[in-house]
Amino acid sequence: MCSPERFAVEYAINPWMDVTTPVDTALAVKQWDRLRETLVNLGHTVHLLEPQAGLPDMVYAANGAFVVDGIVYGARFKHEQRAAEAAAHRAFYEEQGWRFIAPNETNEGEGDFAYVPEAHGGLVLAGYGFRTDPAAHAEAQEALGRPVISLHLVDPRFYHLDVALAAIDDTNIVYFPGAFSHASQRVLAQLFPDAVVADDTDALAFGLNLVSDGAHVVLNSEATRLAEKLKAAGYTPVPVELAELKKGGGSVKCCIAELRH
Ligand code: ARG
């Protein structure tokens, strides 16, 4: 994770960002800190990246890489404004001794890649249409040795896969069908017949931008209907308030890069 001490909306690269809306940075830090504490209280170890001047989106740490089986497939940002973030992530992984594979293709890490470890032996789900280039899906498959399923995102409000879909345990996902092309909706329905399906209200409240340890699902507190659905499906929803970070177009999942050994 990376503290939003330097978070601001200085440019608009997704429909949620409005440079004229003021950001309360102190409140962003407070809300983010509660998310960090929530993860620690659930038993997770949180490593921190140092926020850097001139990189106001660095708080969205999910975009810096995608890690599966201890292999790190690095990011290459679409927009120049975020390009320098990739090096900060790379340095973290290299210092910690992870196997790092540098990308040639444009991709925004866990923003557009999800992993479902026990689905069909281990499946990578990958989004394209706004940020990540489909060529990066093939590159990720070669880097990671896991099948990559390409999914077409068609609604600009859901510009990253992780605002429209999330793994909720080792075999299952939750998603909002309307974010995907009809063909990609069919693919998802075939692969995940038991998926939890979210509605547009919860999706627009960033409810799908969640992290789950298989039992506890940490999600944006505004996604109340989704929390009820997850409860009915046997999970424990853990709501957190992240209103300030919504102004940059992100929530829970965007703030977290998952380290998969
Ligand atoms: N302002 C950031 C951008 O547009 C938000 C990134 C959100 N991160 C995510 N994983 N969806 O790139």
PDB file of C-alpha atoms and ligand atoms in Angstrom:
ATOM      1  CA  MET A   1       0.000   0.000   0.000  1.00  0.00           C
ATOM      2  CA  CYS A   2       1.062   3.600  -0.395  1.00  0.00           C
ATOM      3  CA  SER A   3      -0.234   6.426   1.804  1.00  0.00           C
ATOM      4  CA  PRO A   4      -2.301   9.148   0.079  1.00  0.00           C
ATOM      5  CA  GLU A   5      -0.218  11.891   1.726  1.00  0.00           C
ATOM      6  CA  ARG A   6       0.400  13.271  -1.750  1.00  0.00           C
ATOM      7  CA  PHE A   7      -2.961  12.317  -3.230  1.00  0.00           C
ATOM      8  CA  ALA A   8      -4.622  14.988  -5.391  1.00  0.00           C
ATOM      9  CA  VAL A   9      -6.745  15.197  -8.525  1.00  0.00           C
ATOM     10  CA  GLU A  10      -4.406  17.195 -10.746  1.00  0.00           C
ATOM     11  CA  TYR A  11      -5.416  15.630 -14.055  1.00  0.00           C
ATOM     12  CA  ALA A  12      -8.416  13.640 -15.296  1.00  0.00           C
ATOM     13  CA  ILE A  13      -7.677  10.263 -16.885  1.00  0.00           C
ATOM     14  CA  ASN A  14     -10.944   8.553 -15.967  1.00  0.00           C
ATOM     15  CA  PRO A  15     -14.560   9.806 -15.773  1.00  0.00           C
ATOM     16  CA  TRP A  16     -14.532   9.955 -11.956  1.00  0.00           C
ATOM     17  CA  MET A  17     -11.744  12.523 -11.828  1.00  0.00           C
ATOM     18  CA  ASP A  18     -12.701  16.204 -11.800  1.00  0.00           C
ATOM     19  CA  VAL A  19      -9.847  18.643 -11.258  1.00  0.00           C
ATOM     20  CA  THR A  20     -12.264  21.272  -9.942  1.00  0.00           C
ATOM     21  CA  THR A  21     -13.467  19.113  -7.008  1.00  0.00           C
ATOM     22  CA  PRO A  22     -11.351  19.772  -3.921  1.00  0.00           C
ATOM     23  CA  VAL A  23      -9.706  16.805  -2.205  1.00  0.00           C
ATOM     24  CA  ASP A  24      -9.329  16.641   1.564  1.00  0.00           C
ATOM     25  CA  THR A  25      -5.934  14.981   1.768  1.00  0.00           C
ATOM     26  CA  ALA A  26      -5.952  14.697   5.559  1.00  0.00           C
ATOM     27  CA  LEU A  27      -9.299  12.898   5.392  1.00  0.00           C
ATOM     28  CA  ALA A  28      -8.005  10.658   2.595  1.00  0.00           C
ATOM     29  CA  VAL A  29      -5.063   9.664   4.809  1.00  0.00           C
ATOM     30  CA  LYS A  30      -7.384   8.992   7.748  1.00  0.00           C
ATOM     31  CA  GLN A  31      -9.716   6.794   5.690  1.00  0.00           C
ATOM     32  CA  TRP A  32      -6.815   4.983   4.044  1.00  0.00           C
ATOM     33  CA  ASP A  33      -5.238   4.368   7.434  1.00  0.00           C
ATOM     34  CA  ARG A  34      -8.409   2.718   8.602  1.00  0.00           C
ATOM     35  CA  LEU A  35      -8.273   0.416   5.591  1.00  0.00           C
ATOM     36  CA  ARG A  36      -4.673  -0.472   6.449  1.00  0.00           C
ATOM     37  CA  GLU A  37      -5.644  -1.172  10.070  1.00  0.00           C
ATOM     38  CA  THR A  38      -8.558  -3.301   8.916  1.00  0.00           C
ATOM     39  CA  LEU A  39      -6.196  -5.520   6.921  1.00  0.00           C
ATOM     40  CA  VAL A  40      -3.729  -5.771   9.816  1.00  0.00           C
ATOM     41  CA  ASN A  41      -6.551  -6.668  12.208  1.00  0.00           C
ATOM     42  CA  LEU A  42      -7.579  -9.446   9.813  1.00  0.00           C
ATOM     43  CA  GLY A  43      -4.055 -10.860  10.175  1.00  0.00           C
ATOM     44  CA  HIS A  44      -2.408  -9.545   7.010  1.00  0.00           C
ATOM     45  CA  THR A  45       1.063  -8.054   6.718  1.00  0.00           C
ATOM     46  CA  VAL A  46       1.086  -4.671   5.000  1.00  0.00           C
ATOM     47  CA  HIS A  47       4.242  -3.352   3.320  1.00  0.00           C
ATOM     48  CA  LEU A  48       4.361   0.345   2.491  1.00  0.00           C
ATOM     49  CA  LEU A  49       5.705   2.250  -0.495  1.00  0.00           C
ATOM     50  CA  GLU A  50       6.994   5.785   0.070  1.00  0.00           C
ATOM     51  CA  PRO A  51       4.660   8.335  -1.602  1.00  0.00           C
ATOM     52  CA  GLN A  52       6.538  10.448  -4.144  1.00  0.00           C
ATOM     53  CA  ALA A  53       6.138  14.095  -5.073  1.00  0.00           C
ATOM     54  CA  GLY A  54       4.588  14.559  -8.518  1.00  0.00           C
ATOM     55  CA  LEU A  55       2.815  11.172  -8.428  1.00  0.00           C
ATOM     56  CA  PRO A  56      -0.613  11.995  -6.927  1.00  0.00           C
ATOM     57  CA  ASP A  57      -2.144   8.629  -7.960  1.00  0.00           C
ATOM     58  CA  MET A  58       0.489   6.513  -6.204  1.00  0.00           C
ATOM     59  CA  VAL A  59      -2.021   5.634  -3.488  1.00  0.00           C
ATOM     60  CA  TYR A  60      -3.592   3.289  -6.085  1.00  0.00           C
ATOM     61  CA  ALA A  61      -0.885   0.711  -5.480  1.00  0.00           C
ATOM     62  CA  ALA A  62      -2.762  -2.087  -7.263  1.00  0.00           C
ATOM     63  CA  ASN A  63      -1.677  -0.691 -10.597  1.00  0.00           C
ATOM     64  CA  GLY A  64       2.066  -1.184 -10.106  1.00  0.00           C
ATOM     65  CA  ALA A  65       2.381  -4.905 -10.894  1.00  0.00           C
ATOM     66  CA  PHE A  66       0.598  -8.280 -10.910  1.00  0.00           C
ATOM     67  CA  VAL A  67       2.023 -11.111  -8.822  1.00  0.00           C
ATOM     68  CA  VAL A  68       1.198 -14.809  -9.178  1.00  0.00           C
ATOM     69  CA  ASP A  69       3.156 -17.789  -7.784  1.00  0.00           C
ATOM     70  CA  GLY A  70       5.939 -15.469  -6.616  1.00  0.00           C
ATOM     71  CA  ILE A  71       6.460 -14.091 -10.135  1.00  0.00           C
ATOM     72  CA  VAL A  72       5.984 -10.359 -10.621  1.00  0.00           C
ATOM     73  CA  TYR A  73       4.768  -9.125 -13.987  1.00  0.00           C
ATOM     74  CA  GLY A  74       5.572  -5.404 -13.950  1.00  0.00           C
ATOM     75  CA  ALA A  75       3.289  -2.580 -15.027  1.00  0.00           C
ATOM     76  CA  ARG A  76       3.652  -0.132 -17.869  1.00  0.00           C
ATOM     77  CA  PHE A  77       1.154   2.694 -17.431  1.00  0.00           C
ATOM     78  CA  LYS A  78      -0.970   3.960 -20.274  1.00  0.00           C
ATOM     79  CA  HIS A  79      -0.855   7.605 -19.197  1.00  0.00           C
ATOM     80  CA  GLU A  80       2.382   9.553 -18.968  1.00  0.00           C
ATOM     81  CA  GLN A  81       1.229  11.144 -15.673  1.00  0.00           C
ATOM     82  CA  ARG A  82       1.542   7.770 -13.917  1.00  0.00           C
ATOM     83  CA  ALA A  83       4.436   6.228 -15.862  1.00  0.00           C
ATOM     84  CA  ALA A  84       7.063   6.836 -13.165  1.00  0.00           C
ATOM     85  CA  GLU A  85       5.110   4.821 -10.590  1.00  0.00           C
ATOM     86  CA  ALA A  86       6.226   1.577 -12.229  1.00  0.00           C
ATOM     87  CA  ALA A  87       9.854   2.055 -11.142  1.00  0.00           C
ATOM     88  CA  ALA A  88       8.870   2.509  -7.480  1.00  0.00           C
ATOM     89  CA  HIS A  89       7.023  -0.800  -7.547  1.00  0.00           C
ATOM     90  CA  ARG A  90       9.836  -2.546  -9.370  1.00  0.00           C
ATOM     91  CA  ALA A  91      12.362  -1.343  -6.776  1.00  0.00           C
ATOM     92  CA  PHE A  92      10.168  -2.714  -3.972  1.00  0.00           C
ATOM     93  CA  TYR A  93       9.944  -6.175  -5.532  1.00  0.00           C
ATOM     94  CA  GLU A  94      13.619  -6.332  -6.432  1.00  0.00           C
ATOM     95  CA  GLU A  95      14.699  -5.270  -2.940  1.00  0.00           C
ATOM     96  CA  GLN A  96      12.497  -7.964  -1.454  1.00  0.00           C
ATOM     97  CA  GLY A  97      13.969 -10.632  -3.747  1.00  0.00           C
ATOM     98  CA  TRP A  98      10.929 -11.330  -5.891  1.00  0.00           C
ATOM     99  CA  ARG A  99      11.372 -12.592  -9.434  1.00  0.00           C
ATOM    100  CA  PHE A 100      10.522  -9.530 -11.539  1.00  0.00           C
ATOM    101  CA  ILE A 101       9.599  -9.648 -15.221  1.00  0.00           C
ATOM    102  CA  ALA A 102       9.636  -6.273 -16.978  1.00  0.00           C
ATOM    103  CA  PRO A 103       6.786  -5.751 -19.455  1.00  0.00           C
ATOM    104  CA  ASN A 104       6.999  -4.556 -23.031  1.00  0.00           C
ATOM    105  CA  GLU A 105       3.239  -4.084 -23.346  1.00  0.00           C
ATOM    106  CA  THR A 106       1.016  -1.463 -21.727  1.00  0.00           C
ATOM    107  CA  ASN A 107      -0.701  -2.862 -18.646  1.00  0.00           C
ATOM    108  CA  GLU A 108      -1.830  -1.501 -15.289  1.00  0.00           C
ATOM    109  CA  GLY A 109      -1.098  -4.444 -13.031  1.00  0.00           C
ATOM    110  CA  GLU A 110      -3.880  -5.597 -10.741  1.00  0.00           C
ATOM    111  CA  GLY A 111      -6.074  -2.834 -12.059  1.00  0.00           C
ATOM    112  CA  ASP A 112      -6.659  -5.084 -15.062  1.00  0.00           C
ATOM    113  CA  PHE A 113      -5.558  -8.527 -13.838  1.00  0.00           C
ATOM    114  CA  ALA A 114      -7.242 -10.749 -11.269  1.00  0.00           C
ATOM    115  CA  TYR A 115      -6.274 -14.243 -10.131  1.00  0.00           C
ATOM    116  CA  VAL A 116      -8.555 -17.087  -9.103  1.00  0.00           C
ATOM    117  CA  PRO A 117      -6.154 -19.762  -7.778  1.00  0.00           C
ATOM    118  CA  GLU A 118      -8.410 -22.826  -7.733  1.00  0.00           C
ATOM    119  CA  ALA A 119     -10.667 -22.046 -10.684  1.00  0.00           C
ATOM    120  CA  HIS A 120      -9.806 -24.447 -13.499  1.00  0.00           C
ATOM    121  CA  GLY A 121      -6.387 -25.022 -11.874  1.00  0.00           C
ATOM    122  CA  GLY A 122      -5.545 -21.313 -11.590  1.00  0.00           C
ATOM    123  CA  LEU A 123      -6.977 -18.681 -13.896  1.00  0.00           C
ATOM    124  CA  VAL A 124      -5.934 -15.143 -14.652  1.00  0.00           C
ATOM    125  CA  LEU A 125      -8.781 -12.827 -15.653  1.00  0.00           C
ATOM    126  CA  ALA A 126      -7.681  -9.800 -17.639  1.00  0.00           C
ATOM    127  CA  GLY A 127      -9.458  -6.649 -18.760  1.00  0.00           C
ATOM    128  CA  TYR A 128      -8.873  -4.556 -21.862  1.00  0.00           C
ATOM    129  CA  GLY A 129     -10.618  -1.710 -23.618  1.00  0.00           C
ATOM    130  CA  PHE A 130      -9.409   1.358 -21.711  1.00  0.00           C
ATOM    131  CA  ARG A 131      -5.944   0.913 -20.167  1.00  0.00           C
ATOM    132  CA  THR A 132      -4.277  -2.459 -20.595  1.00  0.00           C
ATOM    133  CA  ASP A 133      -3.390  -3.495 -24.138  1.00  0.00           C
ATOM    134  CA  PRO A 134      -4.648  -6.991 -25.090  1.00  0.00           C
ATOM    135  CA  ALA A 135      -1.063  -7.760 -26.161  1.00  0.00           C
ATOM    136  CA  ALA A 136      -0.183  -7.588 -22.449  1.00  0.00           C
ATOM    137  CA  HIS A 137      -2.591 -10.465 -21.775  1.00  0.00           C
ATOM    138  CA  ALA A 138      -0.486 -12.754 -23.953  1.00  0.00           C
ATOM    139  CA  GLU A 139       2.678 -11.351 -22.415  1.00  0.00           C
ATOM    140  CA  ALA A 140       1.329 -12.018 -18.900  1.00  0.00           C
ATOM    141  CA  GLN A 141       0.434 -15.585 -19.865  1.00  0.00           C
ATOM    142  CA  GLU A 142       4.003 -16.192 -21.038  1.00  0.00           C
ATOM    143  CA  ALA A 143       5.459 -14.492 -17.937  1.00  0.00           C
ATOM    144  CA  LEU A 144       3.259 -16.334 -15.441  1.00  0.00           C
ATOM    145  CA  GLY A 145       2.509 -19.670 -17.120  1.00  0.00           C
ATOM    146  CA  ARG A 146      -1.162 -19.453 -16.228  1.00  0.00           C
ATOM    147  CA  PRO A 147      -4.068 -19.249 -18.657  1.00  0.00           C
ATOM    148  CA  VAL A 148      -5.240 -15.695 -19.189  1.00  0.00           C
ATOM    149  CA  ILE A 149      -8.868 -15.022 -20.094  1.00  0.00           C
ATOM    150  CA  SER A 150      -9.318 -11.727 -21.953  1.00  0.00           C
ATOM    151  CA  LEU A 151     -12.421  -9.746 -21.039  1.00  0.00           C
ATOM    152  CA  HIS A 152     -13.611  -6.696 -22.920  1.00  0.00           C
ATOM    153  CA  LEU A 153     -14.575  -3.683 -20.763  1.00  0.00           C
ATOM    154  CA  VAL A 154     -17.071  -1.463 -22.595  1.00  0.00           C
ATOM    155  CA  ASP A 155     -18.206   1.214 -20.118  1.00  0.00           C
ATOM    156  CA  PRO A 156     -15.693   4.037 -19.424  1.00  0.00           C
ATOM    157  CA  ARG A 157     -16.869   4.356 -15.827  1.00  0.00           C
ATOM    158  CA  PHE A 158     -15.441   0.846 -15.377  1.00  0.00           C
ATOM    159  CA  TYR A 159     -12.112   1.592 -16.981  1.00  0.00           C
ATOM    160  CA  HIS A 160     -10.217  -1.087 -15.039  1.00  0.00           C
ATOM    161  CA  LEU A 161     -11.192  -4.715 -14.468  1.00  0.00           C
ATOM    162  CA  ASP A 162     -10.915  -4.257 -10.698  1.00  0.00           C
ATOM    163  CA  VAL A 163     -13.821  -1.826 -10.581  1.00  0.00           C
ATOM    164  CA  ALA A 164     -16.085  -4.408 -12.252  1.00  0.00           C
ATOM    165  CA  LEU A 165     -14.916  -7.806 -10.983  1.00  0.00           C
ATOM    166  CA  ALA A 166     -13.153  -9.358  -8.002  1.00  0.00           C
ATOM    167  CA  ALA A 167     -12.141 -12.799  -6.751  1.00  0.00           C
ATOM    168  CA  ILE A 168     -13.989 -13.530  -3.491  1.00  0.00           C
ATOM    169  CA  ASP A 169     -12.327 -16.837  -2.690  1.00  0.00           C
ATOM    170  CA  ASP A 170     -10.093 -19.451  -4.351  1.00  0.00           C
ATOM    171  CA  THR A 171     -12.768 -20.486  -6.847  1.00  0.00           C
ATOM    172  CA  ASN A 172     -15.368 -17.785  -7.189  1.00  0.00           C
ATOM    173  CA  ILE A 173     -15.812 -14.174  -8.286  1.00  0.00           C
ATOM    174  CA  VAL A 174     -18.254 -11.285  -7.996  1.00  0.00           C
ATOM    175  CA  TYR A 175     -18.851  -9.004 -10.981  1.00  0.00           C
ATOM    176  CA  PHE A 176     -21.097  -6.471 -12.662  1.00  0.00           C
ATOM    177  CA  PRO A 177     -22.078  -7.877 -16.094  1.00  0.00           C
ATOM    178  CA  GLY A 178     -22.922  -4.452 -17.576  1.00  0.00           C
ATOM    179  CA  ALA A 179     -19.249  -3.446 -17.542  1.00  0.00           C
ATOM    180  CA  PHE A 180     -18.419  -6.171 -20.091  1.00  0.00           C
ATOM    181  CA  SER A 181     -19.217  -6.849 -23.729  1.00  0.00           C
ATOM    182  CA  HIS A 182     -21.963  -9.424 -24.357  1.00  0.00           C
ATOM    183  CA  ALA A 183     -19.395 -11.979 -25.485  1.00  0.00           C
ATOM    184  CA  SER A 184     -17.292 -11.445 -22.355  1.00  0.00           C
ATOM    185  CA  GLN A 185     -20.435 -11.774 -20.209  1.00  0.00           C
ATOM    186  CA  ARG A 186     -20.989 -15.191 -21.802  1.00  0.00           C
ATOM    187  CA  VAL A 187     -17.410 -16.216 -21.077  1.00  0.00           C
ATOM    188  CA  LEU A 188     -17.793 -15.213 -17.426  1.00  0.00           C
ATOM    189  CA  ALA A 189     -21.124 -17.019 -17.105  1.00  0.00           C
ATOM    190  CA  GLN A 190     -19.564 -20.180 -18.565  1.00  0.00           C
ATOM    191  CA  LEU A 191     -16.469 -20.101 -16.330  1.00  0.00           C
ATOM    192  CA  PHE A 192     -18.206 -18.937 -13.144  1.00  0.00           C
ATOM    193  CA  PRO A 193     -21.803 -20.203 -13.092  1.00  0.00           C
ATOM    194  CA  ASP A 194     -22.010 -19.628  -9.329  1.00  0.00           C
ATOM    195  CA  ALA A 195     -20.615 -16.102  -9.321  1.00  0.00           C
ATOM    196  CA  VAL A 196     -22.177 -13.412  -7.162  1.00  0.00           C
ATOM    197  CA  VAL A 197     -23.670 -10.860  -9.544  1.00  0.00           C
ATOM    198  CA  ALA A 198     -23.713  -7.192  -8.534  1.00  0.00           C
ATOM    199  CA  ASP A 199     -26.082  -4.494  -9.797  1.00  0.00           C
ATOM    200  CA  ASP A 200     -25.156  -1.115 -11.267  1.00  0.00           C
ATOM    201  CA  THR A 201     -25.815   0.784  -8.016  1.00  0.00           C
ATOM    202  CA  ASP A 202     -23.275  -1.284  -6.098  1.00  0.00           C
ATOM    203  CA  ALA A 203     -20.852  -1.226  -9.002  1.00  0.00           C
ATOM    204  CA  LEU A 204     -21.064   2.573  -9.250  1.00  0.00           C
ATOM    205  CA  ALA A 205     -20.503   2.777  -5.488  1.00  0.00           C
ATOM    206  CA  PHE A 206     -17.164   0.983  -6.132  1.00  0.00           C
ATOM    207  CA  GLY A 207     -18.500  -2.092  -4.329  1.00  0.00           C
ATOM    208  CA  LEU A 208     -16.638  -4.453  -6.653  1.00  0.00           C
ATOM    209  CA  ASN A 209     -13.331  -2.777  -5.952  1.00  0.00           C
ATOM    210  CA  LEU A 210     -12.865  -5.119  -2.991  1.00  0.00           C
ATOM    211  CA  VAL A 211     -10.365  -7.490  -1.437  1.00  0.00           C
ATOM    212  CA  SER A 212     -11.253 -10.828   0.076  1.00  0.00           C
ATOM    213  CA  ASP A 213      -9.313 -13.411   2.068  1.00  0.00           C
ATOM    214  CA  GLY A 214     -11.952 -15.991   1.214  1.00  0.00           C
ATOM    215  CA  ALA A 215     -13.985 -15.319   4.355  1.00  0.00           C
ATOM    216  CA  HIS A 216     -13.851 -11.566   5.001  1.00  0.00           C
ATOM    217  CA  VAL A 217     -14.668  -9.252   2.136  1.00  0.00           C
ATOM    218  CA  VAL A 218     -13.362  -5.722   2.650  1.00  0.00           C
ATOM    219  CA  LEU A 219     -15.450  -3.356   0.537  1.00  0.00           C
ATOM    220  CA  ASN A 220     -16.595   0.238   0.171  1.00  0.00           C
ATOM    221  CA  SER A 221     -19.243   1.035   2.791  1.00  0.00           C
ATOM    222  CA  GLU A 222     -21.585   2.592   0.217  1.00  0.00           C
ATOM    223  CA  ALA A 223     -22.154  -0.772  -1.487  1.00  0.00           C
ATOM    224  CA  THR A 224     -24.758  -1.876   1.021  1.00  0.00           C
ATOM    225  CA  ARG A 225     -26.747  -4.202  -1.229  1.00  0.00           C
ATOM    226  CA  LEU A 226     -23.627  -6.028  -2.292  1.00  0.00           C
ATOM    227  CA  ALA A 227     -22.649  -6.436   1.355  1.00  0.00           C
ATOM    228  CA  GLU A 228     -26.034  -8.116   1.970  1.00  0.00           C
ATOM    229  CA  LYS A 229     -25.598 -10.393  -1.052  1.00  0.00           C
ATOM    230  CA  LEU A 230     -22.143 -11.441   0.117  1.00  0.00           C
ATOM    231  CA  LYS A 231     -23.486 -12.145   3.587  1.00  0.00           C
ATOM    232  CA  ALA A 232     -26.235 -14.311   2.112  1.00  0.00           C
ATOM    233  CA  ALA A 233     -23.556 -16.190   0.164  1.00  0.00           C
ATOM    234  CA  GLY A 234     -21.696 -16.990   3.397  1.00  0.00           C
ATOM    235  CA  TYR A 235     -19.010 -14.280   3.484  1.00  0.00           C
ATOM    236  CA  THR A 236     -18.433 -11.657   6.159  1.00  0.00           C
ATOM    237  CA  PRO A 237     -18.551  -8.175   4.652  1.00  0.00           C
ATOM    238  CA  VAL A 238     -16.170  -5.669   6.247  1.00  0.00           C
ATOM    239  CA  PRO A 239     -17.241  -2.188   5.074  1.00  0.00           C
ATOM    240  CA  VAL A 240     -14.740   0.676   5.009  1.00  0.00           C
ATOM    241  CA  GLU A 241     -15.312   4.312   4.141  1.00  0.00           C
ATOM    242  CA  LEU A 242     -13.082   5.629   1.361  1.00  0.00           C
ATOM    243  CA  ALA A 243     -15.034   8.591   0.003  1.00  0.00           C
ATOM    244  CA  GLU A 244     -12.001  10.803  -0.688  1.00  0.00           C
ATOM    245  CA  LEU A 245     -10.262   8.211  -2.826  1.00  0.00           C
ATOM    246  CA  LYS A 246     -13.385   7.851  -4.950  1.00  0.00           C
ATOM    247  CA  LYS A 247     -12.523  11.264  -6.336  1.00  0.00           C
ATOM    248  CA  GLY A 248      -9.536   9.702  -8.089  1.00  0.00           C
ATOM    249  CA  GLY A 249     -11.652   6.828  -9.396  1.00  0.00           C
ATOM    250  CA  GLY A 250     -10.748   4.122  -6.918  1.00  0.00           C
ATOM    251  CA  SER A 251     -11.543   2.357  -3.679  1.00  0.00           C
ATOM    252  CA  VAL A 252     -10.392  -0.588  -1.556  1.00  0.00           C
ATOM    253  CA  LYS A 253      -8.797  -2.830  -4.172  1.00  0.00           C
ATOM    254  CA  CYS A 254      -7.054   0.015  -5.997  1.00  0.00           C
ATOM    255  CA  CYS A 255      -5.152   0.778  -2.787  1.00  0.00           C
ATOM    256  CA  ILE A 256      -3.809  -2.754  -2.390  1.00  0.00           C
ATOM    257  CA  ALA A 257      -1.275  -4.738  -4.394  1.00  0.00           C
ATOM    258  CA  GLU A 258      -1.593  -8.366  -3.357  1.00  0.00           C
ATOM    259  CA  LEU A 259       1.616 -10.346  -2.820  1.00  0.00           C
ATOM    260  CA  ARG A 260       1.057 -13.942  -3.927  1.00  0.00           C
ATOM    261  CA  HIS A 261       3.915 -16.272  -3.059  1.00  0.00           C
TER     262      HIS A 261
HETATM  263  N1  ARG B   1      -6.709   7.901 -10.909  1.00  0.00           N
HETATM  264  C1  ARG B   1      -6.240   6.567 -11.116  1.00  0.00           C
HETATM  265  C2  ARG B   1      -6.206   6.272 -12.606  1.00  0.00           C
HETATM  266  O1  ARG B   1      -7.078   6.730 -13.301  1.00  0.00           O
HETATM  267  C3  ARG B   1      -7.102   5.585 -10.401  1.00  0.00           C
HETATM  268  C4  ARG B   1      -6.595   4.197 -10.445  1.00  0.00           C
HETATM  269  C5  ARG B   1      -7.492   3.238  -9.720  1.00  0.00           C
HETATM  270  N2  ARG B   1      -6.875   1.997  -9.553  1.00  0.00           N
HETATM  271  C6  ARG B   1      -7.431   0.830  -9.847  1.00  0.00           C
HETATM  272  N3  ARG B   1      -6.754  -0.238  -9.570  1.00  0.00           N
HETATM  273  N4  ARG B   1      -8.573   0.726 -10.460  1.00  0.00           N
HETATM  274  O2  ARG B   1      -5.333   5.591 -13.078  1.00  0.00           O
END
